[in-house]
PDB file of C-alpha atoms in Angstrom:
ATOM      1  CA  MET Q 499     -11.822   9.869 -19.227  1.00 49.00           C
ATOM      2  CA  GLU Q 500      -8.451   8.637 -20.494  1.00 55.00           C
ATOM      3  CA  PRO Q 501      -7.452   5.261 -18.916  1.00 57.00           C
ATOM      4  CA  GLY Q 502      -4.367   5.525 -16.720  1.00 59.00           C
ATOM      5  CA  ARG Q 503      -4.773   9.251 -16.066  1.00 71.00           C
ATOM      6  CA  PRO Q 504      -4.465  10.250 -12.378  1.00 78.00           C
ATOM      7  CA  VAL Q 505      -7.689  11.453 -10.764  1.00 84.00           C
ATOM      8  CA  GLN Q 506      -8.008  13.031  -7.322  1.00 85.00           C
ATOM      9  CA  LEU Q 507     -10.759  11.171  -5.461  1.00 84.00           C
ATOM     10  CA  VAL Q 508     -10.397  12.625  -1.948  1.00 83.00           C
ATOM     11  CA  ARG Q 509     -10.104  16.298  -1.072  1.00 81.00           C
ATOM     12  CA  LEU Q 510      -9.837  18.382   2.078  1.00 76.00           C
ATOM     13  CA  ASP Q 511     -12.811  20.625   2.811  1.00 79.00           C
ATOM     14  CA  LYS Q 512     -12.580  24.082   4.415  1.00 78.00           C
ATOM     15  CA  GLU Q 513     -12.677  22.559   7.906  1.00 77.00           C
ATOM     16  CA  GLY Q 514      -9.853  20.132   7.086  1.00 71.00           C
ATOM     17  CA  GLY Q 515     -12.129  17.090   6.803  1.00 77.00           C
ATOM     18  CA  LEU Q 516     -11.921  14.458   4.079  1.00 78.00           C
ATOM     19  CA  THR Q 517     -14.442  14.642   1.227  1.00 82.00           C
ATOM     20  CA  LEU Q 518     -14.931  11.985  -1.432  1.00 81.00           C
ATOM     21  CA  ASP Q 519     -15.322  13.398  -4.937  1.00 85.00           C
ATOM     22  CA  GLU Q 520     -18.257  11.190  -5.947  1.00 84.00           C
ATOM     23  CA  GLU Q 521     -18.447  12.704  -9.427  1.00 89.00           C
ATOM     24  CA  ALA Q 522     -14.818  11.847 -10.148  1.00 86.00           C
ATOM     25  CA  LEU Q 523     -15.322   8.326  -8.812  1.00 80.00           C
ATOM     26  CA  SER Q 524     -18.416   7.879 -10.981  1.00 82.00           C
ATOM     27  CA  ARG Q 525     -16.466   8.952 -14.059  1.00 82.00           C
ATOM     28  CA  CYS Q 526     -13.811   6.331 -13.267  1.00 78.00           C
ATOM     29  CA  LEU Q 527     -16.367   3.543 -12.873  1.00 74.00           C
ATOM     30  CA  GLU Q 528     -18.651   4.526 -15.741  1.00 76.00           C
ATOM     31  CA  GLN Q 529     -16.091   5.260 -18.453  1.00 71.00           C
ATOM     32  CA  GLY Q 530     -16.224   3.274 -21.662  1.00 63.00           C
ATOM     33  CA  GLY Q 531     -14.921  -0.272 -21.472  1.00 66.00           C
ATOM     34  CA  VAL Q 532     -15.607  -0.745 -17.773  1.00 68.00           C
ATOM     35  CA  GLY Q 533     -19.282  -1.642 -18.012  1.00 68.00           C
ATOM     36  CA  ASP Q 534     -20.307  -4.268 -15.456  1.00 75.00           C
ATOM     37  CA  ALA Q 535     -16.771  -5.609 -14.896  1.00 77.00           C
ATOM     38  CA  PRO Q 536     -15.818  -6.503 -11.306  1.00 82.00           C
ATOM     39  CA  VAL Q 537     -13.935  -3.730  -9.511  1.00 82.00           C
ATOM     40  CA  CYS Q 538     -10.567  -4.304  -7.825  1.00 87.00           C
ATOM     41  CA  LEU Q 539      -8.987  -1.476  -5.845  1.00 89.00           C
ATOM     42  CA  VAL Q 540      -5.253  -1.685  -5.139  1.00 91.00           C
ATOM     43  CA  SER Q 541      -4.012   0.868  -2.609  1.00 91.00           C
ATOM     44  CA  ILE Q 542      -0.486   1.584  -1.434  1.00 91.00           C
ATOM     45  CA  ILE Q 543       0.545   3.374   1.760  1.00 89.00           C
ATOM     46  CA  GLY Q 544       3.948   4.095   3.218  1.00 83.00           C
ATOM     47  CA  GLU Q 545       6.484   6.748   4.056  1.00 78.00           C
ATOM     48  CA  GLN Q 546       7.205   9.553   1.634  1.00 70.00           C
ATOM     49  CA  ARG Q 547       9.752   9.019  -1.120  1.00 64.00           C
ATOM     50  CA  ARG Q 548       9.976   5.247  -0.764  1.00 67.00           C
ATOM     51  CA  GLY Q 549       8.897   4.383  -4.305  1.00 71.00           C
ATOM     52  CA  LYS Q 550       5.075   4.230  -4.015  1.00 80.00           C
ATOM     53  CA  SER Q 551       4.398   6.285  -7.133  1.00 75.00           C
ATOM     54  CA  PHE Q 552       7.129   4.410  -9.016  1.00 75.00           C
ATOM     55  CA  LEU Q 553       5.419   1.123  -8.203  1.00 79.00           C
ATOM     56  CA  LEU Q 554       1.971   2.328  -9.251  1.00 78.00           C
ATOM     57  CA  ASN Q 555       3.281   3.827 -12.486  1.00 76.00           C
ATOM     58  CA  TYR Q 556       4.948   0.502 -13.278  1.00 75.00           C
ATOM     59  CA  LEU Q 557       1.706  -1.371 -12.567  1.00 79.00           C
ATOM     60  CA  LEU Q 558      -0.140   0.958 -14.934  1.00 76.00           C
ATOM     61  CA  ARG Q 559       2.235   0.064 -17.746  1.00 73.00           C
ATOM     62  CA  ARG Q 560       1.876  -3.675 -17.148  1.00 72.00           C
ATOM     63  CA  LEU Q 561      -1.806  -3.902 -16.244  1.00 73.00           C
ATOM     64  CA  ARG Q 562      -3.777  -6.323 -18.386  1.00 66.00           C
ATOM     65  CA  SER Q 563      -7.010  -7.578 -16.790  1.00 62.00           C
ATOM     66  CA  PRO Q 564     -10.747  -8.070 -17.594  1.00 59.00           C
ATOM     67  CA  VAL Q 565     -11.489  -6.180 -14.338  1.00 78.00           C
ATOM     68  CA  ALA Q 566     -11.981  -2.516 -13.580  1.00 75.00           C
ATOM     69  CA  VAL Q 567      -8.779  -1.862 -11.586  1.00 81.00           C
ATOM     70  CA  LEU Q 568      -8.344   1.298  -9.528  1.00 81.00           C
ATOM     71  CA  LEU Q 569      -4.786   2.050  -8.395  1.00 84.00           C
ATOM     72  CA  VAL Q 570      -4.857   4.368  -5.375  1.00 84.00           C
ATOM     73  CA  ASP Q 571      -1.815   6.386  -4.360  1.00 79.00           C
ATOM     74  CA  THR Q 572      -2.050   7.842  -0.844  1.00 74.00           C
ATOM     75  CA  GLU Q 573       0.919  10.125  -1.480  1.00 63.00           C
ATOM     76  CA  GLY Q 574       1.876  12.044   1.654  1.00 56.00           C
ATOM     77  CA  SER Q 575      -0.691  10.248   3.815  1.00 54.00           C
ATOM     78  CA  MET Q 576       1.958   9.049   6.276  1.00 58.00           C
ATOM     79  CA  ASP Q 577       3.332  12.538   6.818  1.00 58.00           C
ATOM     80  CA  LEU Q 578       1.909  12.424  10.338  1.00 52.00           C
ATOM     81  CA  GLU Q 579       3.686  15.572  11.450  1.00 57.00           C
ATOM     82  CA  ARG Q 580       1.682  17.637   8.967  1.00 58.00           C
ATOM     83  CA  ASN Q 581      -1.825  16.501   9.953  1.00 72.00           C
ATOM     84  CA  LYS Q 582      -1.877  13.335  12.017  1.00 77.00           C
ATOM     85  CA  GLU Q 583      -5.663  12.949  12.226  1.00 81.00           C
ATOM     86  CA  THR Q 584      -6.203  13.432   8.500  1.00 80.00           C
ATOM     87  CA  SER Q 585      -3.324  11.098   7.639  1.00 82.00           C
ATOM     88  CA  ILE Q 586      -4.692   8.297   9.804  1.00 85.00           C
ATOM     89  CA  LYS Q 587      -8.215   8.723   8.422  1.00 84.00           C
ATOM     90  CA  LEU Q 588      -6.986   8.667   4.820  1.00 85.00           C
ATOM     91  CA  CYS Q 589      -4.961   5.487   5.303  1.00 87.00           C
ATOM     92  CA  ALA Q 590      -7.819   3.841   7.206  1.00 90.00           C
ATOM     93  CA  MET Q 591     -10.197   4.752   4.368  1.00 88.00           C
ATOM     94  CA  SER Q 592      -7.879   3.205   1.798  1.00 89.00           C
ATOM     95  CA  MET Q 593      -7.726   0.003   3.876  1.00 92.00           C
ATOM     96  CA  LEU Q 594     -11.502  -0.241   4.141  1.00 91.00           C
ATOM     97  CA  LEU Q 595     -12.101   0.258   0.438  1.00 87.00           C
ATOM     98  CA  SER Q 596      -9.162  -1.646  -1.035  1.00 93.00           C
ATOM     99  CA  SER Q 597      -9.209  -5.183  -2.354  1.00 94.00           C
ATOM    100  CA  TYR Q 598      -5.438  -5.309  -1.884  1.00 94.00           C
ATOM    101  CA  GLN Q 599      -3.626  -3.022   0.534  1.00 95.00           C
ATOM    102  CA  ILE Q 600       0.124  -2.680   0.093  1.00 94.00           C
ATOM    103  CA  LEU Q 601       2.274  -1.361   2.944  1.00 94.00           C
ATOM    104  CA  ASN Q 602       5.445  -0.088   1.297  1.00 92.00           C
ATOM    105  CA  VAL Q 603       8.487   0.000   3.620  1.00 92.00           C
ATOM    106  CA  GLY Q 604      12.199   0.459   3.146  1.00 88.00           C
ATOM    107  CA  CYS Q 605      14.889  -2.159   3.907  1.00 88.00           C
ATOM    108  CA  GLN Q 606      12.951  -3.999   6.647  1.00 90.00           C
ATOM    109  CA  VAL Q 607       9.720  -3.797   8.644  1.00 93.00           C
ATOM    110  CA  LYS Q 608      10.466  -1.502  11.599  1.00 92.00           C
ATOM    111  CA  ASP Q 609       8.579  -0.635  14.771  1.00 93.00           C
ATOM    112  CA  PRO Q 610       7.368   2.736  13.371  1.00 91.00           C
ATOM    113  CA  ASP Q 611       5.858   0.875  10.385  1.00 92.00           C
ATOM    114  CA  LEU Q 612       3.982  -1.414  12.771  1.00 95.00           C
ATOM    115  CA  GLU Q 613       2.897   1.554  14.893  1.00 93.00           C
ATOM    116  CA  TYR Q 614       1.410   3.251  11.820  1.00 90.00           C
ATOM    117  CA  LEU Q 615      -0.279   0.005  10.789  1.00 94.00           C
ATOM    118  CA  GLU Q 616      -1.760  -0.393  14.273  1.00 96.00           C
ATOM    119  CA  MET Q 617      -3.262   3.119  14.183  1.00 93.00           C
ATOM    120  CA  PHE Q 618      -4.713   2.658  10.715  1.00 93.00           C
ATOM    121  CA  LEU Q 619      -6.253  -0.688  11.634  1.00 95.00           C
ATOM    122  CA  GLN Q 620      -7.797   0.722  14.804  1.00 96.00           C
ATOM    123  CA  VAL Q 621      -9.610   3.464  12.887  1.00 94.00           C
ATOM    124  CA  ALA Q 622     -10.548   1.143  10.000  1.00 94.00           C
ATOM    125  CA  GLU Q 623     -12.034  -1.341  12.455  1.00 96.00           C
ATOM    126  CA  VAL Q 624     -14.230   1.263  14.165  1.00 94.00           C
ATOM    127  CA  VAL Q 625     -15.477   2.750  10.894  1.00 91.00           C
ATOM    128  CA  GLY Q 626     -15.833  -0.674   9.289  1.00 93.00           C
ATOM    129  CA  GLU Q 627     -18.144  -1.876  12.051  1.00 95.00           C
ATOM    130  CA  ALA Q 628     -20.527   0.987  11.291  1.00 92.00           C
ATOM    131  CA  TYR Q 629     -20.716   0.083   7.593  1.00 89.00           C
ATOM    132  CA  GLY Q 630     -20.310  -3.688   7.732  1.00 93.00           C
ATOM    133  CA  LEU Q 631     -16.843  -3.641   6.157  1.00 91.00           C
ATOM    134  CA  GLU Q 632     -13.735  -5.669   6.961  1.00 93.00           C
ATOM    135  CA  PRO Q 633     -10.863  -3.444   8.204  1.00 94.00           C
ATOM    136  CA  VAL Q 634      -8.597  -4.967   5.544  1.00 95.00           C
ATOM    137  CA  GLN Q 635      -9.201  -7.706   2.944  1.00 95.00           C
ATOM    138  CA  HIS Q 636      -5.680  -8.540   1.753  1.00 96.00           C
ATOM    139  CA  LEU Q 637      -2.536  -7.007   3.234  1.00 97.00           C
ATOM    140  CA  ASP Q 638       0.788  -7.207   1.410  1.00 96.00           C
ATOM    141  CA  LEU Q 639       4.057  -5.929   2.890  1.00 96.00           C
ATOM    142  CA  LEU Q 640       6.475  -4.797   0.198  1.00 94.00           C
ATOM    143  CA  VAL Q 641       9.981  -4.391   1.623  1.00 94.00           C
ATOM    144  CA  ARG Q 642      11.992  -2.266  -0.796  1.00 90.00           C
ATOM    145  CA  ASP Q 643      15.785  -2.251  -1.243  1.00 88.00           C
ATOM    146  CA  SER Q 644      16.172  -5.218   1.078  1.00 86.00           C
ATOM    147  CA  SER Q 645      19.732  -6.261   1.896  1.00 81.00           C
ATOM    148  CA  SER Q 646      19.199  -8.163   5.156  1.00 77.00           C
ATOM    149  CA  SER Q 647      18.488 -11.519   3.505  1.00 82.00           C
ATOM    150  CA  LEU Q 648      20.038 -13.564   0.714  1.00 85.00           C
ATOM    151  CA  VAL Q 649      16.596 -15.015  -0.007  1.00 91.00           C
ATOM    152  CA  LEU Q 650      14.315 -12.540  -1.765  1.00 91.00           C
ATOM    153  CA  GLY Q 651      10.832 -12.466  -3.252  1.00 92.00           C
ATOM    154  CA  ALA Q 652       7.916 -14.306  -1.656  1.00 95.00           C
ATOM    155  CA  GLN Q 653      10.124 -16.899   0.048  1.00 95.00           C
ATOM    156  CA  GLY Q 654      12.332 -14.299   1.714  1.00 95.00           C
ATOM    157  CA  GLY Q 655       9.239 -12.264   2.533  1.00 96.00           C
ATOM    158  CA  GLU Q 656       7.611 -15.190   4.347  1.00 96.00           C
ATOM    159  CA  GLN Q 657      10.722 -15.613   6.469  1.00 95.00           C
ATOM    160  CA  HIS Q 658      10.782 -11.900   7.274  1.00 96.00           C
ATOM    161  CA  LEU Q 659       7.060 -11.863   8.065  1.00 97.00           C
ATOM    162  CA  ARG Q 660       7.486 -14.851  10.370  1.00 96.00           C
ATOM    163  CA  HIS Q 661      10.251 -12.972  12.195  1.00 95.00           C
ATOM    164  CA  VAL Q 662       8.021  -9.890  12.557  1.00 96.00           C
ATOM    165  CA  ARG Q 663       5.150 -11.979  13.954  1.00 97.00           C
ATOM    166  CA  GLN Q 664       7.465 -13.702  16.424  1.00 97.00           C
ATOM    167  CA  MET Q 665       8.855 -10.339  17.545  1.00 95.00           C
ATOM    168  CA  LEU Q 666       5.352  -8.955  18.122  1.00 96.00           C
ATOM    169  CA  ALA Q 667       4.145 -12.085  19.913  1.00 95.00           C
ATOM    170  CA  ALA Q 668       7.170 -11.990  22.249  1.00 96.00           C
ATOM    171  CA  MET Q 669       6.230  -8.544  23.559  1.00 93.00           C
ATOM    172  CA  SER Q 670       4.488  -8.563  26.937  1.00 91.00           C
ATOM    173  CA  PRO Q 671       2.082  -6.949  26.554  1.00 92.00           C
ATOM    174  CA  CYS Q 672       1.971  -6.835  22.753  1.00 93.00           C
ATOM    175  CA  ARG Q 673       2.371  -3.225  21.629  1.00 94.00           C
ATOM    176  CA  HIS Q 674       0.626  -3.724  18.313  1.00 97.00           C
ATOM    177  CA  PRO Q 675      -2.059  -6.433  18.766  1.00 97.00           C
ATOM    178  CA  LYS Q 676      -4.172  -5.469  15.747  1.00 97.00           C
ATOM    179  CA  ALA Q 677      -1.104  -5.431  13.510  1.00 97.00           C
ATOM    180  CA  LEU Q 678      -0.149  -8.884  14.790  1.00 97.00           C
ATOM    181  CA  GLU Q 679      -3.657 -10.170  14.131  1.00 97.00           C
ATOM    182  CA  ALA Q 680      -3.697  -8.769  10.582  1.00 97.00           C
ATOM    183  CA  LEU Q 681      -0.210 -10.091   9.780  1.00 97.00           C
ATOM    184  CA  SER Q 682      -1.149 -13.551  11.069  1.00 97.00           C
ATOM    185  CA  ARG Q 683      -3.971 -13.984   8.557  1.00 96.00           C
ATOM    186  CA  SER Q 684      -3.506 -16.322   5.621  1.00 94.00           C
ATOM    187  CA  SER Q 685      -4.386 -13.426   3.282  1.00 94.00           C
ATOM    188  CA  SER Q 686      -1.363 -11.385   4.463  1.00 97.00           C
ATOM    189  CA  ARG Q 687       1.892 -11.734   2.564  1.00 97.00           C
ATOM    190  CA  CYS Q 688       5.336 -10.179   2.422  1.00 97.00           C
ATOM    191  CA  TYR Q 689       7.838  -9.697  -0.394  1.00 96.00           C
ATOM    192  CA  LEU Q 690      11.504  -8.726  -0.175  1.00 95.00           C
ATOM    193  CA  MET Q 691      12.737  -6.745  -3.156  1.00 90.00           C
ATOM    194  CA  PRO Q 692      16.348  -5.671  -3.826  1.00 86.00           C
ATOM    195  CA  PHE Q 693      17.297  -2.299  -5.269  1.00 80.00           C
ATOM    196  CA  PRO Q 694      15.892  -2.273  -8.840  1.00 76.00           C
ATOM    197  CA  GLY Q 695      18.957  -0.676 -10.387  1.00 71.00           C
ATOM    198  CA  LYS Q 696      19.847   2.831 -11.471  1.00 70.00           C
ATOM    199  CA  ARG Q 697      18.516   2.456 -15.002  1.00 68.00           C
ATOM    200  CA  ILE Q 698      14.947   1.650 -13.992  1.00 64.00           C
ATOM    201  CA  SER Q 699      14.837   3.960 -10.972  1.00 62.00           C
ATOM    202  CA  THR Q 700      15.967   6.996 -12.977  1.00 64.00           C
ATOM    203  CA  GLY Q 701      14.336   6.156 -16.329  1.00 60.00           C
ATOM    204  CA  ASN Q 702      10.755   6.603 -17.447  1.00 55.00           C
ATOM    205  CA  GLN Q 703      10.103   3.536 -19.599  1.00 58.00           C
ATOM    206  CA  GLY Q 704       9.918   0.827 -16.942  1.00 55.00           C
ATOM    207  CA  THR Q 705      11.014  -1.956 -19.291  1.00 62.00           C
ATOM    208  CA  LEU Q 706      12.217  -5.361 -18.099  1.00 60.00           C
ATOM    209  CA  ARG Q 707      15.638  -4.859 -19.650  1.00 63.00           C
ATOM    210  CA  ASP Q 708      16.189  -1.837 -17.400  1.00 66.00           C
ATOM    211  CA  MET Q 709      15.891  -3.954 -14.232  1.00 65.00           C
ATOM    212  CA  ASP Q 710      18.853  -5.451 -12.443  1.00 65.00           C
ATOM    213  CA  GLU Q 711      18.751  -9.226 -12.893  1.00 69.00           C
ATOM    214  CA  ASP Q 712      18.124 -10.033  -9.218  1.00 65.00           C
ATOM    215  CA  PHE Q 713      15.245  -7.505  -9.067  1.00 63.00           C
ATOM    216  CA  GLY Q 714      13.572  -9.010 -12.130  1.00 60.00           C
ATOM    217  CA  THR Q 715      13.677 -12.528 -10.693  1.00 64.00           C
ATOM    218  CA  ALA Q 716      12.715 -11.662  -7.081  1.00 60.00           C
TER     219      ALA Q 716
END
């Protein structure tokens, strides 16, 4: 199997249930060069057309690691109007299996983002208890095209995450308790990223020189 080639790992069966393609997964893990290397699974969830595939494609170009890294794109999984139950299950599955779970949001973390996160965590927690798995290991919030703060990157993200936690904690009762718990962990982080620039968002090379300067340094 050619490294970097997309592979569909989860399919819908005739009844609309989720089915893991174990043969495809085995091919990914057993291909030449992987051997007994540790496995790291990076998954990204978020609304449609918010740059998830762009991010994963960029990671593929830059990935250099002595680890077997699986990049999982849950494209369309937050289209809850299409099939809410399947969408929630797919996102919960990605959380359970991922080493790093990225929640990709636009401009700022909004209540609908937290509502989605709450639902996914609820399902992941129930299923995780049955299999002895943590609902989520590492949770990163990636806020795209941010313009609400002059401070960007990890520092701006920490400020934004602190604001989100304070907003959730001030609710009585808290509407999203599991989201608050997950976002309060030391393993949860947030990053504010500006618009990357027209050259990199419309091009196909993904080179550093195509980035706007503030995006490259964020």
